[in-house]
Coordinates of C-alpha atoms and ligand atoms in Angstrom, one line a residue:
M893 CA 118.1 180.6 -63.7
I894 CA 115.5 179.7 -61.1
L895 CA 115.9 181.5 -57.8
I896 CA 114.6 180.0 -54.5
T897 CA 114.5 182.4 -51.5
G898 CA 114.2 180.9 -48.0
A899 CA 115.4 177.6 -49.4
S900 CA 116.5 176.1 -46.1
G901 CA 112.9 176.3 -44.8
Q902 CA 110.3 173.6 -44.6
I903 CA 109.0 173.9 -48.2
G904 CA 112.3 175.2 -49.7
V905 CA 114.3 172.0 -49.0
D906 CA 111.8 169.7 -50.8
L907 CA 111.1 172.1 -53.6
A908 CA 114.8 172.7 -54.3
D909 CA 115.3 168.9 -54.5
Y910 CA 112.4 168.7 -57.0
L911 CA 113.6 171.6 -59.1
V912 CA 117.2 170.5 -59.2
E913 CA 116.1 167.0 -60.2
K914 CA 113.8 168.3 -62.9
H915 CA 116.0 171.1 -64.4
G916 CA 119.5 170.2 -63.4
P917 CA 121.7 171.7 -60.6
D918 CA 123.1 174.5 -62.9
T919 CA 119.7 176.1 -63.3
V920 CA 118.6 176.4 -59.6
L921 CA 120.0 179.1 -57.2
V922 CA 119.4 178.1 -53.6
T923 CA 119.4 181.1 -51.3
D924 CA 118.7 181.8 -47.6
L925 CA 119.9 184.2 -44.9
R926 CA 122.8 181.9 -44.2
M927 CA 124.6 179.2 -46.0
P928 CA 123.3 175.7 -44.9
E929 CA 125.5 173.7 -42.6
K930 CA 125.3 170.7 -44.7
Q931 CA 125.6 171.6 -48.4
R932 CA 124.7 169.2 -51.1
P933 CA 127.2 168.6 -53.9
N934 CA 126.5 170.2 -57.3
R935 CA 124.2 172.9 -55.8
I936 CA 124.6 176.6 -56.3
Y937 CA 124.1 178.4 -53.0
D938 CA 124.1 182.1 -52.2
V939 CA 123.2 184.3 -49.3
L940 CA 120.2 186.6 -49.7
D941 CA 118.3 188.8 -47.3
V942 CA 115.1 189.6 -49.1
T943 CA 114.5 192.7 -47.0
Y944 CA 117.2 194.5 -48.9
M945 CA 116.0 195.6 -52.3
E946 CA 119.5 196.1 -53.6
S947 CA 120.5 192.6 -52.8
V948 CA 117.3 191.2 -54.4
E949 CA 117.9 193.2 -57.6
K950 CA 121.6 192.4 -57.7
I951 CA 121.1 188.6 -57.5
I952 CA 118.4 188.6 -60.1
Q953 CA 120.4 190.7 -62.5
H954 CA 123.8 189.0 -62.0
R955 CA 122.5 185.4 -62.1
N956 CA 120.0 186.0 -65.0
V957 CA 117.0 184.9 -62.9
T958 CA 113.8 184.3 -64.9
E959 CA 111.7 182.5 -62.3
I960 CA 111.4 183.1 -58.5
Y961 CA 110.1 180.9 -55.8
H962 CA 109.9 183.4 -53.0
L963 CA 109.6 181.3 -49.8
A964 CA 111.5 183.4 -47.3
G965 CA 109.0 184.3 -44.5
I966 CA 108.3 184.3 -40.8
L967 CA 105.5 181.8 -39.7
S968 CA 102.5 182.5 -37.4
A969 CA 103.8 181.7 -33.9
T970 CA 107.1 183.5 -34.4
G971 CA 105.2 186.4 -36.0
E972 CA 103.0 186.8 -32.9
R973 CA 106.1 187.1 -30.7
H974 CA 108.0 189.3 -33.2
P975 CA 105.4 191.3 -35.1
E976 CA 107.9 193.9 -36.5
L977 CA 110.2 191.1 -37.8
A978 CA 107.2 189.4 -39.4
W979 CA 106.1 192.6 -41.2
N980 CA 109.6 193.4 -42.3
V981 CA 110.4 190.0 -43.7
N982 CA 107.0 189.0 -45.0
V983 CA 105.7 192.4 -46.4
N984 CA 108.9 194.2 -47.4
G985 CA 110.3 190.8 -48.7
V986 CA 107.5 190.1 -51.0
R987 CA 107.3 193.8 -52.1
N988 CA 111.0 193.8 -53.0
V989 CA 110.7 190.5 -54.9
L990 CA 107.6 191.6 -56.8
E991 CA 109.1 194.9 -57.7
A992 CA 112.4 193.4 -58.9
A993 CA 110.5 190.6 -60.8
R994 CA 108.6 193.3 -62.6
R995 CA 111.8 195.2 -63.5
F996 CA 113.6 192.1 -64.7
D997 CA 110.7 190.3 -66.2
C998 CA 110.6 187.2 -63.9
R999 CA 107.7 184.9 -63.1
V1000 CA 107.0 184.5 -59.4
F1001 CA 105.5 181.9 -57.0
W1002 CA 104.7 183.1 -53.5
P1003 CA 103.0 181.1 -50.7
S1004 CA 100.1 182.6 -48.8
S1005 CA 98.4 180.8 -46.0
I1006 CA 95.0 179.9 -44.4
A1007 CA 96.1 182.5 -41.9
V1008 CA 94.5 185.2 -44.1
F1009 CA 91.3 184.0 -42.6
G1010 CA 90.2 184.9 -39.1
P1011 CA 87.5 184.7 -36.5
T1012 CA 84.9 186.3 -38.7
T1013 CA 85.4 183.9 -41.6
P1014 CA 83.2 180.9 -42.1
K1015 CA 85.1 178.0 -40.5
V1016 CA 83.8 175.0 -42.4
N1017 CA 84.5 174.7 -46.2
T1018 CA 85.9 178.2 -46.2
P1019 CA 85.2 179.6 -49.7
Q1020 CA 87.7 181.2 -52.0
A1021 CA 86.2 184.6 -51.8
T1022 CA 85.2 185.4 -48.2
V1023 CA 86.1 187.6 -45.3
T1024 CA 89.8 188.0 -44.7
E1025 CA 90.2 189.7 -41.3
P1026 CA 93.0 187.8 -39.6
G1027 CA 93.6 188.1 -35.9
T1028 CA 97.4 187.7 -36.2
M1029 CA 100.2 189.8 -37.6
Y1030 CA 101.2 186.8 -39.7
G1031 CA 97.8 186.8 -41.3
A1032 CA 97.9 190.6 -41.8
T1033 CA 101.2 190.2 -43.7
K1034 CA 99.8 187.4 -45.8
V1035 CA 96.6 189.5 -46.7
T1036 CA 98.9 192.4 -47.6
G1037 CA 101.1 190.1 -49.7
E1038 CA 98.1 188.8 -51.6
L1039 CA 97.0 192.3 -52.4
L1040 CA 100.5 193.2 -53.6
C1041 CA 100.5 190.2 -55.9
K1042 CA 97.1 191.1 -57.3
F1043 CA 98.3 194.7 -57.8
H1044 CA 101.4 193.7 -59.7
A1045 CA 99.5 191.2 -61.8
T1046 CA 96.7 193.6 -62.8
H1047 CA 98.7 196.8 -63.1
H1048 CA 102.0 195.5 -64.4
G1049 CA 101.0 192.2 -66.0
L1050 CA 103.4 190.4 -63.7
D1051 CA 102.9 186.6 -63.8
V1052 CA 102.8 186.0 -60.1
R1053 CA 100.9 182.9 -58.8
S1054 CA 100.1 181.9 -55.2
V1055 CA 98.3 179.3 -53.0
R1056 CA 97.0 179.6 -49.5
F1057 CA 98.8 176.7 -47.9
P1058 CA 97.2 174.8 -45.0
G1059 CA 99.5 173.2 -42.4
I1060 CA 102.2 171.2 -44.2
I1061 CA 103.5 167.9 -42.9
S1062 CA 107.1 166.9 -43.8
H1063 CA 110.1 164.9 -42.7
A1064 CA 113.0 166.4 -44.6
A1065 CA 113.1 169.8 -43.0
P1066 CA 111.2 170.7 -39.8
P1067 CA 108.8 173.6 -39.9
G1068 CA 109.8 176.4 -37.5
G1069 CA 107.6 178.8 -35.6
G1070 CA 104.2 177.7 -37.0
T1071 CA 100.9 177.0 -35.3
T1072 CA 100.5 173.7 -37.3
D1073 CA 103.9 172.4 -36.2
W1074 CA 102.3 170.0 -33.8
A1075 CA 101.2 167.8 -36.8
V1076 CA 104.9 167.3 -37.6
D1077 CA 106.3 167.2 -34.0
M1078 CA 103.8 164.4 -33.1
F1079 CA 105.5 162.0 -35.6
F1080 CA 109.0 162.6 -34.4
Q1081 CA 108.1 162.3 -30.7
A1082 CA 106.0 159.2 -31.3
V1083 CA 108.9 157.4 -33.0
R1084 CA 111.6 158.8 -30.5
H1085 CA 109.7 158.6 -27.2
G1086 CA 106.3 157.0 -27.8
H1087 CA 104.8 160.1 -26.2
Y1088 CA 103.9 163.6 -27.2
T1089 CA 102.6 166.6 -25.3
C1090 CA 100.6 168.6 -27.9
F1091 CA 100.3 172.4 -27.7
V1092 CA 96.7 172.5 -29.0
T1093 CA 93.7 170.6 -27.6
E1094 CA 92.6 167.2 -28.8
E1095 CA 89.6 168.6 -30.6
T1096 CA 91.6 171.3 -32.6
R1097 CA 90.9 170.6 -36.3
L1098 CA 92.9 172.2 -39.1
P1099 CA 93.3 171.8 -42.8
M1100 CA 96.6 170.0 -43.7
M1101 CA 98.6 168.6 -46.6
Y1102 CA 101.6 166.2 -47.1
M1103 CA 104.7 167.8 -48.5
P1104 CA 104.8 165.8 -51.8
D1105 CA 101.3 167.3 -52.5
A1106 CA 102.5 170.8 -51.5
V1107 CA 105.4 170.5 -54.0
K1108 CA 103.1 169.1 -56.6
S1109 CA 100.7 172.1 -56.2
V1110 CA 103.5 174.6 -56.7
I1111 CA 104.7 172.8 -59.9
D1112 CA 101.2 172.4 -61.3
L1113 CA 100.2 176.0 -60.6
M1114 CA 103.4 177.3 -62.2
A1115 CA 102.9 175.0 -65.2
A1116 CA 99.2 176.0 -65.8
D1117 CA 98.1 177.9 -68.9
P1118 CA 98.1 181.6 -67.9
D1119 CA 94.6 182.0 -69.4
R1120 CA 93.2 179.6 -66.8
I1121 CA 94.6 181.5 -63.8
T1122 CA 91.5 183.4 -62.6
V1123 CA 92.7 184.1 -59.0
R1124 CA 95.6 186.6 -58.7
T1125 CA 95.5 187.0 -55.0
S1126 CA 96.0 183.4 -53.9
Y1127 CA 94.2 180.1 -54.4
N1128 CA 92.5 178.2 -51.5
L1129 CA 94.2 174.8 -51.2
T1130 CA 93.7 171.7 -49.0
A1131 CA 94.2 167.9 -48.9
F1132 CA 92.5 166.8 -45.7
S1133 CA 91.5 168.0 -42.3
F1134 CA 92.1 166.3 -38.9
S1135 CA 92.1 167.1 -35.2
A1136 CA 95.1 166.5 -33.0
G1137 CA 93.2 163.5 -31.4
E1138 CA 92.5 162.0 -34.9
L1139 CA 96.2 162.3 -35.9
A1140 CA 97.2 160.6 -32.6
A1141 CA 94.7 157.8 -33.3
A1142 CA 96.1 157.4 -36.9
I1143 CA 99.6 157.1 -35.5
R1144 CA 98.5 154.7 -32.9
K1145 CA 97.4 152.2 -35.6
H1146 CA 101.2 151.9 -36.3
I1147 CA 102.6 152.5 -32.8
P1148 CA 100.0 151.0 -30.5
D1149 CA 101.7 152.2 -27.3
F1150 CA 101.8 155.8 -28.4
T1151 CA 100.3 158.2 -25.9
C1152 CA 99.5 161.9 -26.3
D1153 CA 98.5 164.5 -23.8
Y1154 CA 97.4 168.1 -24.4
A1155 CA 98.8 171.3 -22.9
P1156 CA 97.5 174.2 -25.1
D1157 CA 99.6 177.4 -25.1
F1158 CA 99.3 180.7 -26.9
R1159 CA 99.1 179.0 -30.3
Q1160 CA 95.7 177.7 -29.4
D1161 CA 94.1 181.1 -30.0
I1162 CA 95.7 181.3 -33.4
A1163 CA 94.5 177.8 -34.3
D1164 CA 91.0 178.6 -33.1
S1165 CA 90.9 181.6 -35.4
W1166 CA 91.7 179.6 -38.5
P1167 CA 89.3 177.5 -40.7
Q1168 CA 88.7 173.8 -40.0
S1169 CA 88.3 172.9 -43.6
I1170 CA 88.8 174.6 -47.0
D1171 CA 86.9 174.7 -50.2
D1172 CA 89.5 174.6 -53.0
H1173 CA 87.2 174.2 -56.0
C1174 CA 88.8 177.2 -57.8
A1175 CA 92.2 175.4 -57.8
Q1176 CA 90.5 172.2 -58.9
D1177 CA 88.7 174.0 -61.8
D1178 CA 91.4 176.3 -62.9
W1179 CA 94.5 174.1 -62.8
D1180 CA 93.2 170.6 -62.0
W1181 CA 94.4 170.5 -58.5
Q1182 CA 94.1 167.1 -56.9
P1183 CA 96.1 165.8 -53.9
D1184 CA 97.6 162.3 -54.0
Y1185 CA 97.7 161.6 -50.2
N1186 CA 94.8 161.0 -47.8
L1187 CA 95.4 160.9 -44.0
D1188 CA 96.2 157.2 -43.8
A1189 CA 98.6 157.2 -46.8
M1190 CA 100.3 160.3 -45.4
V1191 CA 100.7 158.7 -41.9
T1192 CA 102.1 155.5 -43.3
D1193 CA 104.6 157.3 -45.5
M1194 CA 105.6 159.8 -42.8
L1195 CA 106.3 157.1 -40.2
H1196 CA 108.5 155.2 -42.7
H1197 CA 110.6 158.3 -43.5
V1198 CA 110.7 159.6 -39.9
R1199 CA 112.1 156.2 -38.7
I1200 CA 114.8 156.2 -41.4
R1201 CA 115.8 159.8 -40.5
I1202 CA 115.9 159.1 -36.8
E1203 CA 118.0 155.9 -37.3
K1204 CA 120.4 157.8 -39.5
E1205 CA 120.7 160.6 -36.9
E1206 CA 121.3 158.1 -34.1
A1207 CA 124.0 156.3 -36.2
E1208 CA 125.7 159.6 -36.9
A1209 CA 125.6 160.5 -33.2
A1210 CA 127.1 157.2 -32.2
V1211 CA 130.0 157.6 -34.8
N1212 CA 130.7 161.1 -33.5
E1213 CA 130.7 160.0 -29.9
K1214 CA 133.1 157.2 -30.7
S1215 CA 135.5 159.5 -32.6
E1216 CA 135.4 162.0 -29.7
S1217 CA 136.1 159.5 -27.0
G1218 CA 138.8 157.7 -29.1
Ligands
LIG1740 C1 101.8 178.2 -39.7 O1 101.3 177.4 -38.9 O2 102.1 179.4 -39.4 C2 101.9 177.8 -41.1 C3 100.7 178.3 -41.9 C4 99.4 177.5 -41.8 O3 100.8 179.2 -42.6 N1 102.0 176.4 -41.2

């Protein structure tokens, strides 16, 4: 059985779809802190709080889990507001999962982040091996998680694999509490209202990736020959970089009246402490990483799906309103 933790989150929703499609619904256990409001037919759901070791062990043992995609985590902006929560979920969560995986002989995927880098890291083409002195609690939890992964891999032979995700752009599930959320919000606001007020400046440039590539990276990394995996902390990974102003301009090619203004808040400092672009040659060399989407292809596909989603939501809202008033 394949276990996904944090499966209602941004990556979890798309990854669960992929894994269910590939392996069949009987082999994927979809877990999160709460049962999802809308459940898909033929899915096995369960509740799992990864901060409780006993619960993690129990679910692995009872469900015969052999592979874990440990996605439960608190993102950067929420982590800055609730540092203790971030430490508990991100560090104790990954520690519990790694320890249980070792005992029950499971393989593990765990996402790290560009947040492991900080103000003292080279910002352009950030190398794989460089300074990791993050300025945020989220970054501190990710550095700690990476070191725990390496410890379990080298001391216990645990097959744990990881990537440092950049900002991820998706339409199926919204991100929650991240610093790169503006790159998703901008699409939804552009389609809904033709206007967006962005919480970072126009010049803010960050490395990003479209969700289909993020899912592909997880699948490719987990499928790679173990002898080729030379990085047991976490692989640098990127698809492209853009500034908020460049994304607005790319959206404007499809929605000419779209306007965007900029009102930076506390997330600006976090964004400013992160790299602008990433060198992911190790991932390219070790497991042939190559993204499929560039900026324009991503924008075209995102707008198509965001429009469909918003039309569907509006149609559902109209039906609900009608049934309530009738
Ligand atoms: C965030 O903004 O917190 C995440 C990340 C880059 O890890 N998207």
